[in-house]
Short mmCIF file of N, CA and C in Angstrom, two decimals:
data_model
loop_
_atom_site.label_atom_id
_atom_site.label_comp_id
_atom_site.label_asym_id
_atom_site.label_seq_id
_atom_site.Cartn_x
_atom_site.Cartn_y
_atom_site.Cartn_z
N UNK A 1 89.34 -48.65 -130.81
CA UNK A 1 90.10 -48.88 -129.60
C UNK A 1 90.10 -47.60 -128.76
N UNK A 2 89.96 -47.75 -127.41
CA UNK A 2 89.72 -46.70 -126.64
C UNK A 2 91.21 -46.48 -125.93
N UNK A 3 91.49 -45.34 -125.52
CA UNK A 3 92.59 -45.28 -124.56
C UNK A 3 92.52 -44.26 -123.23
N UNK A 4 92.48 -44.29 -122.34
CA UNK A 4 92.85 -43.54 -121.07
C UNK A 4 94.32 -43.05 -121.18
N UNK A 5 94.32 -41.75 -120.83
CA UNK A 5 95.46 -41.19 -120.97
C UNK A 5 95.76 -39.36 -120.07
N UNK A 6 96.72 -39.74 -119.61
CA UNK A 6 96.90 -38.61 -118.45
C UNK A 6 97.11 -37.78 -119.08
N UNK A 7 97.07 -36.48 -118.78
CA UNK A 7 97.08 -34.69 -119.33
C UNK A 7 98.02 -34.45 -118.62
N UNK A 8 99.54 -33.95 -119.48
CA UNK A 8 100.59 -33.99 -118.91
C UNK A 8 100.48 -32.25 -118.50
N UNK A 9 100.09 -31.68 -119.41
CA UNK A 9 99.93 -30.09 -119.56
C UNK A 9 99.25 -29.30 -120.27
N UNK A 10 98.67 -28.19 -119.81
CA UNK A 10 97.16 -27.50 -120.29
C UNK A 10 97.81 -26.31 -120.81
N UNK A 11 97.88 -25.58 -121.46
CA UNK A 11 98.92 -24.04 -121.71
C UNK A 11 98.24 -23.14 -122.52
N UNK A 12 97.88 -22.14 -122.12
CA UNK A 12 97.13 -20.94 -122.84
C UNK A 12 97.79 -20.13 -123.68
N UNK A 13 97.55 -21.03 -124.87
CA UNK A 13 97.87 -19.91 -126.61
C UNK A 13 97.82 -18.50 -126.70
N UNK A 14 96.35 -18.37 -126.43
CA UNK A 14 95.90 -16.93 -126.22
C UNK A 14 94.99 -16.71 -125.50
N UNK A 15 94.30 -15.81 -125.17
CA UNK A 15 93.00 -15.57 -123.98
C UNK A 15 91.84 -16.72 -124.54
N UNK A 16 91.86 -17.55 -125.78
CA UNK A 16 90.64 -18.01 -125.78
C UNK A 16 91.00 -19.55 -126.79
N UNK A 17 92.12 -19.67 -126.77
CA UNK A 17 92.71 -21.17 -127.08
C UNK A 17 93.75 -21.61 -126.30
N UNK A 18 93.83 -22.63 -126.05
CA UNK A 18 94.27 -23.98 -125.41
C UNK A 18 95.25 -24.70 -125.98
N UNK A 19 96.05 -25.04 -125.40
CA UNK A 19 97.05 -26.23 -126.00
C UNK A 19 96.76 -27.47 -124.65
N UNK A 20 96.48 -28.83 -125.36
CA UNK A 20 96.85 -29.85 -124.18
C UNK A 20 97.63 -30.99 -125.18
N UNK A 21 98.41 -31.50 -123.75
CA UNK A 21 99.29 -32.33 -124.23
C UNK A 21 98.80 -33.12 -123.48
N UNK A 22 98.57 -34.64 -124.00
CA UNK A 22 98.48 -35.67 -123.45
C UNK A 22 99.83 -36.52 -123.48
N UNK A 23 99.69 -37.80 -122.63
CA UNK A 23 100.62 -38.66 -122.50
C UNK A 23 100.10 -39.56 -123.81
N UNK A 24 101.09 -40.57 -124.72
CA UNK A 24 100.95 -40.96 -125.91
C UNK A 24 101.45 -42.15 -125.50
N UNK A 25 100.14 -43.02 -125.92
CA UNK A 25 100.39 -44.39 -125.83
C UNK A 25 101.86 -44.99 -126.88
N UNK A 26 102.37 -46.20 -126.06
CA UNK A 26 103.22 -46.45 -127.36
C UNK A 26 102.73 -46.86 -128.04
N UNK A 27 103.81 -46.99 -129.39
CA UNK A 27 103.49 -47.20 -130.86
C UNK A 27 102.21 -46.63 -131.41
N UNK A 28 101.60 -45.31 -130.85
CA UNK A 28 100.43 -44.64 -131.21
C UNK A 28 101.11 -44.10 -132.35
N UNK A 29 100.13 -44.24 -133.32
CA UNK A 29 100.16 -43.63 -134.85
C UNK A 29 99.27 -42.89 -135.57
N UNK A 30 98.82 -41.59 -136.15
CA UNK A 30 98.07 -41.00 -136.88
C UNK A 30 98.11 -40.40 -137.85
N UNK A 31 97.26 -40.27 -138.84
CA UNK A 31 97.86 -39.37 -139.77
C UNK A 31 97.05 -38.19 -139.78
N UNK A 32 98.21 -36.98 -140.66
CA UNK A 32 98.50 -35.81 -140.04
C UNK A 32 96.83 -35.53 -140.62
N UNK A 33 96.25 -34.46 -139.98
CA UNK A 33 95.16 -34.45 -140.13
C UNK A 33 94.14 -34.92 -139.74
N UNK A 34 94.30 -35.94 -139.02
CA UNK A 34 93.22 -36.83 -138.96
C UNK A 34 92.75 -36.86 -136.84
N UNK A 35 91.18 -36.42 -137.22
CA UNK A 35 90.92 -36.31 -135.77
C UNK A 35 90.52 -37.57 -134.80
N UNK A 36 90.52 -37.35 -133.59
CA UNK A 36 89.79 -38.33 -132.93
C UNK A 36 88.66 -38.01 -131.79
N UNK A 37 88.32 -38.82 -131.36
CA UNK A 37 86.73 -38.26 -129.89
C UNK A 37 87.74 -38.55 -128.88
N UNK A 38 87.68 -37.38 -127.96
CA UNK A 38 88.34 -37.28 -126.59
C UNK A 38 86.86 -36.84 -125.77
N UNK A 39 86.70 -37.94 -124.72
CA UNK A 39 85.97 -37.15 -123.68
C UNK A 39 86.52 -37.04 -122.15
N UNK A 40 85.79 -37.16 -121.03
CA UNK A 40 86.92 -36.68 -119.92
C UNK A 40 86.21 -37.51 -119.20
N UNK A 41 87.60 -38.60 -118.25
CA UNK A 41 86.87 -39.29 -117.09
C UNK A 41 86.44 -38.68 -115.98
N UNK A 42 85.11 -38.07 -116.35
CA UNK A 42 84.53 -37.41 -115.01
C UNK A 42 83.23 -38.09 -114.84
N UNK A 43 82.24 -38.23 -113.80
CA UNK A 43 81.04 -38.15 -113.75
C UNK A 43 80.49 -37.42 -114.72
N UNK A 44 79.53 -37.88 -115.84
CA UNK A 44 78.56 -37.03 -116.40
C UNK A 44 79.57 -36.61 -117.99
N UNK A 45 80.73 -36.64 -117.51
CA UNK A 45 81.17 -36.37 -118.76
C UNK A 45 81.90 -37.36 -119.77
N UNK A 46 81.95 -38.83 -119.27
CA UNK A 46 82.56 -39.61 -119.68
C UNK A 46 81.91 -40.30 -121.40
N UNK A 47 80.28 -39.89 -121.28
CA UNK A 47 79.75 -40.29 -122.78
C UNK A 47 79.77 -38.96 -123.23
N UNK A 48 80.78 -37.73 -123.00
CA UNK A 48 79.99 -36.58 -123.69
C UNK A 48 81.35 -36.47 -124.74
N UNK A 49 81.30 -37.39 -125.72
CA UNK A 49 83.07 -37.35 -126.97
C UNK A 49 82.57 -35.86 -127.68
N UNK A 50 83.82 -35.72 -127.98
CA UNK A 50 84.10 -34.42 -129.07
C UNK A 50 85.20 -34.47 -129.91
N UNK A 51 84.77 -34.30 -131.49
CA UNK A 51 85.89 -34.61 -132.22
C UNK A 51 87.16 -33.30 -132.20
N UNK A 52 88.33 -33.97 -131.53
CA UNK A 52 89.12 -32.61 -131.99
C UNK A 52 90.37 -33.41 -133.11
N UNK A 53 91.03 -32.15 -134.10
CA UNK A 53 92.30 -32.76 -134.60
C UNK A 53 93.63 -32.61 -133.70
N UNK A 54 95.06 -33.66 -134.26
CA UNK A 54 96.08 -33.59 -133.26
C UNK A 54 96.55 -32.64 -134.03
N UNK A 55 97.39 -32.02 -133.31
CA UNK A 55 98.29 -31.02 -133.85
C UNK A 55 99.65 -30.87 -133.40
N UNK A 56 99.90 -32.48 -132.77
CA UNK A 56 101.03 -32.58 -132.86
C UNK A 56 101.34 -33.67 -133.87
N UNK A 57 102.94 -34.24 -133.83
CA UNK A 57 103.52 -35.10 -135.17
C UNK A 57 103.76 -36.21 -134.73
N UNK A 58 103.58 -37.37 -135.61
CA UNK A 58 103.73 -38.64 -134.56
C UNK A 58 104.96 -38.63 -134.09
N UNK A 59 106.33 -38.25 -134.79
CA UNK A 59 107.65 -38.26 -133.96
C UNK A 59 107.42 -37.63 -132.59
N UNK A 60 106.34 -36.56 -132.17
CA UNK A 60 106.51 -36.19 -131.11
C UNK A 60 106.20 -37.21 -129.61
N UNK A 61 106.42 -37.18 -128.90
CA UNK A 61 106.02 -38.45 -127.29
C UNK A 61 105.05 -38.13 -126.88
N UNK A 62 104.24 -36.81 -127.68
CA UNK A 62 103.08 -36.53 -126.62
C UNK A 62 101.94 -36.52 -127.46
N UNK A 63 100.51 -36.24 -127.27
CA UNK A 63 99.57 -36.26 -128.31
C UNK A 63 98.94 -34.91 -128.14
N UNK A 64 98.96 -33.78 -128.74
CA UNK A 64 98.59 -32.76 -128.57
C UNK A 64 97.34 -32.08 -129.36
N UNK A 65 96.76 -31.52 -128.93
CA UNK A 65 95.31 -30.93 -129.52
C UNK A 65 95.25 -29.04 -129.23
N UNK A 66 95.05 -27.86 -129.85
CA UNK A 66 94.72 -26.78 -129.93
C UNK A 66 93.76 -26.90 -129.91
N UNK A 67 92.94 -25.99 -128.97
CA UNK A 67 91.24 -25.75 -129.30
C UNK A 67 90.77 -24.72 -128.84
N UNK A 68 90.31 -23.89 -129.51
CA UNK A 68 89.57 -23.11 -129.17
C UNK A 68 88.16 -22.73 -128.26
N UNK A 69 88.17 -22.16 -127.35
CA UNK A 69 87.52 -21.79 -125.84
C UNK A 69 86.10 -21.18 -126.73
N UNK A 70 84.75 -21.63 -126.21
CA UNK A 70 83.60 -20.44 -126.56
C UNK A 70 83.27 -20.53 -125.09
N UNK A 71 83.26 -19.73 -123.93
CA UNK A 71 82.43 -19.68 -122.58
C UNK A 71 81.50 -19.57 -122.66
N UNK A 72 80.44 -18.74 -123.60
CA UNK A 72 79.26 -18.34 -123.94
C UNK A 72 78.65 -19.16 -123.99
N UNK A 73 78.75 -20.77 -124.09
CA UNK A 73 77.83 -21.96 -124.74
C UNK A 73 78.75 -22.99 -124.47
N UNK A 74 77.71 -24.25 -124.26
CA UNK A 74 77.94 -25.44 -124.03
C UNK A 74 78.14 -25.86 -125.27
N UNK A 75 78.81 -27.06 -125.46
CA UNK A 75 78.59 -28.16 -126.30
C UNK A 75 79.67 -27.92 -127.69
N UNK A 76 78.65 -28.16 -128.68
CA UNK A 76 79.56 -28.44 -129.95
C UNK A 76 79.46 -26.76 -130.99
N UNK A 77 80.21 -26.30 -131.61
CA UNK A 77 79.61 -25.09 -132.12
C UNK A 77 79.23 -25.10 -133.28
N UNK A 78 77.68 -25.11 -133.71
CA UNK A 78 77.21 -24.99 -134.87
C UNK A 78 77.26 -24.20 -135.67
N UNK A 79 78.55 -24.05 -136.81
CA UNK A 79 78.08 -22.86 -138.16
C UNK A 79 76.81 -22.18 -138.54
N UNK A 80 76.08 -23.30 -138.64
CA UNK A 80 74.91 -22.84 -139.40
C UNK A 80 75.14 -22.46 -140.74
N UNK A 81 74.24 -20.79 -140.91
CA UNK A 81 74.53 -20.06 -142.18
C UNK A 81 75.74 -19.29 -142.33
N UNK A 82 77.19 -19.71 -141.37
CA UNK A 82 78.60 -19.31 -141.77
C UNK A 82 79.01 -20.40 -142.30
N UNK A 83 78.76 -21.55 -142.13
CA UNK A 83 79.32 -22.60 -143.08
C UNK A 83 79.49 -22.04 -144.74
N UNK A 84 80.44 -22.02 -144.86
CA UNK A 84 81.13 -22.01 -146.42
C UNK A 84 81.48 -23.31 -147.39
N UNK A 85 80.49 -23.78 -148.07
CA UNK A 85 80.95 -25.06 -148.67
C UNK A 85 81.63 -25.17 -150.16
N UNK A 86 82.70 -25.30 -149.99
CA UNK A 86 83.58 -25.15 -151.22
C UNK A 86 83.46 -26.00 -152.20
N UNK A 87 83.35 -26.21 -153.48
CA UNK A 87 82.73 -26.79 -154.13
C UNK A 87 83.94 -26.33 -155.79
N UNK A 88 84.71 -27.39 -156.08
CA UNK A 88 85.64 -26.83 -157.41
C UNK A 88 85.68 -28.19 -158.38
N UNK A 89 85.85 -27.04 -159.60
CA UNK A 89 85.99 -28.19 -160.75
C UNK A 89 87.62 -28.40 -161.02
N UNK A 90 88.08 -29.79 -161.40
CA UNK A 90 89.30 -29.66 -161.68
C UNK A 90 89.66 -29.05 -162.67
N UNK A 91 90.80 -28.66 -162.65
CA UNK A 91 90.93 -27.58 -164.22
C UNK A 91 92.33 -28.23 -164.44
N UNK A 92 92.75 -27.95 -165.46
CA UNK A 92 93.87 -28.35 -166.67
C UNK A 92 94.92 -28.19 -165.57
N UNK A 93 95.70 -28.91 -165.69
CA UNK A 93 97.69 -28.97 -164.90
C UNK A 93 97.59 -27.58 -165.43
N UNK A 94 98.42 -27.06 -164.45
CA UNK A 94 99.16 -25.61 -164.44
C UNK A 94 98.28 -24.16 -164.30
N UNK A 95 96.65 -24.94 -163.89
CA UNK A 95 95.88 -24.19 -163.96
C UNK A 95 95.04 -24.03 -162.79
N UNK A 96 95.32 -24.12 -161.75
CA UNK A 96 94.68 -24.50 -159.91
C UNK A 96 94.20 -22.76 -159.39
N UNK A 97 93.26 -23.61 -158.54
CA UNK A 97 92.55 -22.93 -157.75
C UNK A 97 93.20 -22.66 -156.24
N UNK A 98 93.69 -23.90 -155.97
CA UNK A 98 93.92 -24.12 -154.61
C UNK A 98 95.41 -24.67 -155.00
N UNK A 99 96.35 -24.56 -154.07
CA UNK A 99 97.58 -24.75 -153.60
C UNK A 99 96.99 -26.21 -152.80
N UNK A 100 98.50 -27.37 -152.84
CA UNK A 100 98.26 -28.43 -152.07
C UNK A 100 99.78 -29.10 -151.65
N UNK A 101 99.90 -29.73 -151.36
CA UNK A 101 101.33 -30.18 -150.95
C UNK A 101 101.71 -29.78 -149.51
N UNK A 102 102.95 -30.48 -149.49
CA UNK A 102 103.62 -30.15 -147.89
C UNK A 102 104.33 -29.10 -148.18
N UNK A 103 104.09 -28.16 -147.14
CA UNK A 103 104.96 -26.71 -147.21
C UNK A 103 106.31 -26.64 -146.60
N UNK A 104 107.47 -27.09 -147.32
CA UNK A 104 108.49 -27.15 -147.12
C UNK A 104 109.70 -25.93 -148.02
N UNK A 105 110.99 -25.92 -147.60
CA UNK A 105 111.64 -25.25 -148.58
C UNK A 105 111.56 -25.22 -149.57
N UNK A 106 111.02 -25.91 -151.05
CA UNK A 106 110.76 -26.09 -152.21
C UNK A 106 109.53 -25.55 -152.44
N UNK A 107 108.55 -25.99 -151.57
CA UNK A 107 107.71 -25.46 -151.57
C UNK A 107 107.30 -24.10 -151.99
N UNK A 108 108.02 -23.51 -150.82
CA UNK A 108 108.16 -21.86 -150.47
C UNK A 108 108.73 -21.52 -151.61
N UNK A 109 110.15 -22.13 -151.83
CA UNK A 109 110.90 -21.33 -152.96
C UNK A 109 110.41 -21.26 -154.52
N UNK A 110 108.98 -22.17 -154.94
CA UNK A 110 108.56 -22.13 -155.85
C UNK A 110 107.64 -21.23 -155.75
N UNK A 111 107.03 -20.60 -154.68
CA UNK A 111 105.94 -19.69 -154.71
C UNK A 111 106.08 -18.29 -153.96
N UNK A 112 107.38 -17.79 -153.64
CA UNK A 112 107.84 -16.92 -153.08
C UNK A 112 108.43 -15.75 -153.89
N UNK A 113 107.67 -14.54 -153.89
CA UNK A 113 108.00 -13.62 -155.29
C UNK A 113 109.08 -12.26 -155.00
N UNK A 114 108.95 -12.06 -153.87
CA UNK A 114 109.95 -11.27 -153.00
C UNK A 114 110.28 -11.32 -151.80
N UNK A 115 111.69 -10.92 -151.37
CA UNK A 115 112.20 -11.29 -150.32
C UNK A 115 112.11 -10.19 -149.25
N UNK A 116 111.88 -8.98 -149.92
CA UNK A 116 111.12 -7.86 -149.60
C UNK A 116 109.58 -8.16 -148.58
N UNK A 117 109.09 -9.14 -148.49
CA UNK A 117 107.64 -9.45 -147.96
C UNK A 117 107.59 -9.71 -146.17
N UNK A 118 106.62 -9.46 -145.84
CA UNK A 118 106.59 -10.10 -144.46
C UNK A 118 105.80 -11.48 -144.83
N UNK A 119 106.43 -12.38 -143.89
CA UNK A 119 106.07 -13.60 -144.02
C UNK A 119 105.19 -14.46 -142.61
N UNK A 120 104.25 -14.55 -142.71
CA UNK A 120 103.49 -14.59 -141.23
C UNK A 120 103.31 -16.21 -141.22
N UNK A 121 103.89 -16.36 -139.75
CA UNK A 121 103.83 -18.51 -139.45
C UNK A 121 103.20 -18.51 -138.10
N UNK A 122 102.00 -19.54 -138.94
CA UNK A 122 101.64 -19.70 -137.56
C UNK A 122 101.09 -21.12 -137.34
N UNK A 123 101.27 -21.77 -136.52
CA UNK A 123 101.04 -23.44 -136.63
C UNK A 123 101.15 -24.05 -134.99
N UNK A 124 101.65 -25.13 -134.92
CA UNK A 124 102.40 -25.86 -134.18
C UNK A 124 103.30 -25.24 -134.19
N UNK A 125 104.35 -25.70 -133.11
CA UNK A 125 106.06 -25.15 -132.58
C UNK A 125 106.96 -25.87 -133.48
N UNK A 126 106.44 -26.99 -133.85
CA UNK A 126 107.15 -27.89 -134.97
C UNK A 126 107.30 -27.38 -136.32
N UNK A 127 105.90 -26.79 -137.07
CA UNK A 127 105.77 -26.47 -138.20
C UNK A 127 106.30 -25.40 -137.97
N UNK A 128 105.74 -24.24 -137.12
CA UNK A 128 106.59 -23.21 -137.27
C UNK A 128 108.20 -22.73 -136.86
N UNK A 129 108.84 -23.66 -136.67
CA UNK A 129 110.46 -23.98 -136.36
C UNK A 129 110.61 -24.54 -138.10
N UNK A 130 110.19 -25.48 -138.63
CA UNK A 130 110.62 -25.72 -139.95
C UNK A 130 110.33 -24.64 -141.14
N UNK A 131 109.29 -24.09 -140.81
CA UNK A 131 108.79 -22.74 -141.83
C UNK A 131 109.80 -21.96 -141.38
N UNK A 132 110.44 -21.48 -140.28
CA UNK A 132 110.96 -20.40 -140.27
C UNK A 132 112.68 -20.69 -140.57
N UNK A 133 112.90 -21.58 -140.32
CA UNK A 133 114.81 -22.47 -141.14
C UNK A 133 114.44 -22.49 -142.52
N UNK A 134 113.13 -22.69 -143.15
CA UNK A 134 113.27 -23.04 -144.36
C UNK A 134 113.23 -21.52 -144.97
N UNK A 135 112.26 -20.36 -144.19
CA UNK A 135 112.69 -19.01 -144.82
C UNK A 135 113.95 -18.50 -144.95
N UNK A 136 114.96 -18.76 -143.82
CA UNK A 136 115.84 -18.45 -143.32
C UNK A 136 116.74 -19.24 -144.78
N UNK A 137 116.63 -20.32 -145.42
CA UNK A 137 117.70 -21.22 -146.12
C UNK A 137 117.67 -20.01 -147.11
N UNK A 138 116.13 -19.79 -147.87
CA UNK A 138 115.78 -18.81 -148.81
C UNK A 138 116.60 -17.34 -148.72
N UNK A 139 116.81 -17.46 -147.71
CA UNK A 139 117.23 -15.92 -147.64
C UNK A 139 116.84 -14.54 -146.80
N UNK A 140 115.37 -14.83 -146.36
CA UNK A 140 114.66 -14.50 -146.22
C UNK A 140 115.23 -13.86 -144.46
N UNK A 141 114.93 -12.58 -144.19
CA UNK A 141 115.95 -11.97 -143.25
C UNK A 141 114.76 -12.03 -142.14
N UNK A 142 115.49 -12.00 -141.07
CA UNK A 142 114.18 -12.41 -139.39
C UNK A 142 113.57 -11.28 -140.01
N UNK A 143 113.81 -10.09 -139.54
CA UNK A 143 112.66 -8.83 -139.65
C UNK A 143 111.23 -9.13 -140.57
N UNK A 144 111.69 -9.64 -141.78
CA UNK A 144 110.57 -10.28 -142.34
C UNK A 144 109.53 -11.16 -141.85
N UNK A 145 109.85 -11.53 -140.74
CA UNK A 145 109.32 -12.78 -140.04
C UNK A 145 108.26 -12.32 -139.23
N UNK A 146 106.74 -12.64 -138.90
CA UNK A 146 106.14 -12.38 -138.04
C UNK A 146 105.23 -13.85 -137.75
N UNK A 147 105.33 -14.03 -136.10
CA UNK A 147 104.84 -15.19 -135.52
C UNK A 147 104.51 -15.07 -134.17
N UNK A 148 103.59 -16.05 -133.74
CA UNK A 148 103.72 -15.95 -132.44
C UNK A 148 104.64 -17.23 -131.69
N UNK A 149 104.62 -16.62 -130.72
CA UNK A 149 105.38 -17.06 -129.71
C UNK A 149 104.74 -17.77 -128.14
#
């Protein structure tokens, strides 16, 4: 299913990423993670899709995407030989490679070894508003805190 949808607001992250917010169809639903093809009703550009992910939450009204700017080059950006393909065997409970789950207060408080640490958030305005209440429940004092804004 296709949708047309107005660009409520364009907002510069940093000198070379993007935030856009689109207008969100109702009862639009996604799950977290999961990308879609946006292309732009222009002349010439209307068959040119590109997969980006949302990075906003479905509770939010708007549909939002971060992306990163290359000026240097058209099109899609090919890794190549930086592609890193990760490749793991499962290993025994209690024995991981990789961390998985939703990063919430429990989360944190099971894997958090001092309160002494700087703690760096960086996400969405959503995630990083809940990361930083949930440091805050921990104990965890602002100064410790580094994010952008």
């Amino acid at each position: 299913m296709s949708y047309k949808l107005e660009i409520q607001s364009i907002e510069d992250v940093t000198h070379d990423v993007k935030r856009i917010r689109l207008a969100k169809p109702d009862g639009y639903q996604f799950t977290p993670g999961q990308a879609t093809e946006v292309a732009l009703d222009r002349e010439g550009w209307r068959d040119e899709k590109r997969p980006f992910t949302f990075t906003s939450l479905n509770s939010d009204p708007w549909l939002e995407f971060t992306i990163k700017v290359y000026p240097e080059h058209d099109g899609v950006t090919l890794l190549g030989d930086k592609f890193i393909n990760v490749v793991t065997r499962e290993k025994p409970a209690g024995d991981s490679l990789f961390l998985d789950g939703h990063i919430d207060e429990n989360f944190l408080a099971s894997h958090i070894s001092g309160k002494g640490d700087a703690f760096y958030v960086c996400g969405p305005e959503a995630f990083n508003d809940d990361i930083i209440d949930a440091l805050k429940a921990l104990g965890i004092e602002a100064d410790s805190l580094v994010f952008e804004e």
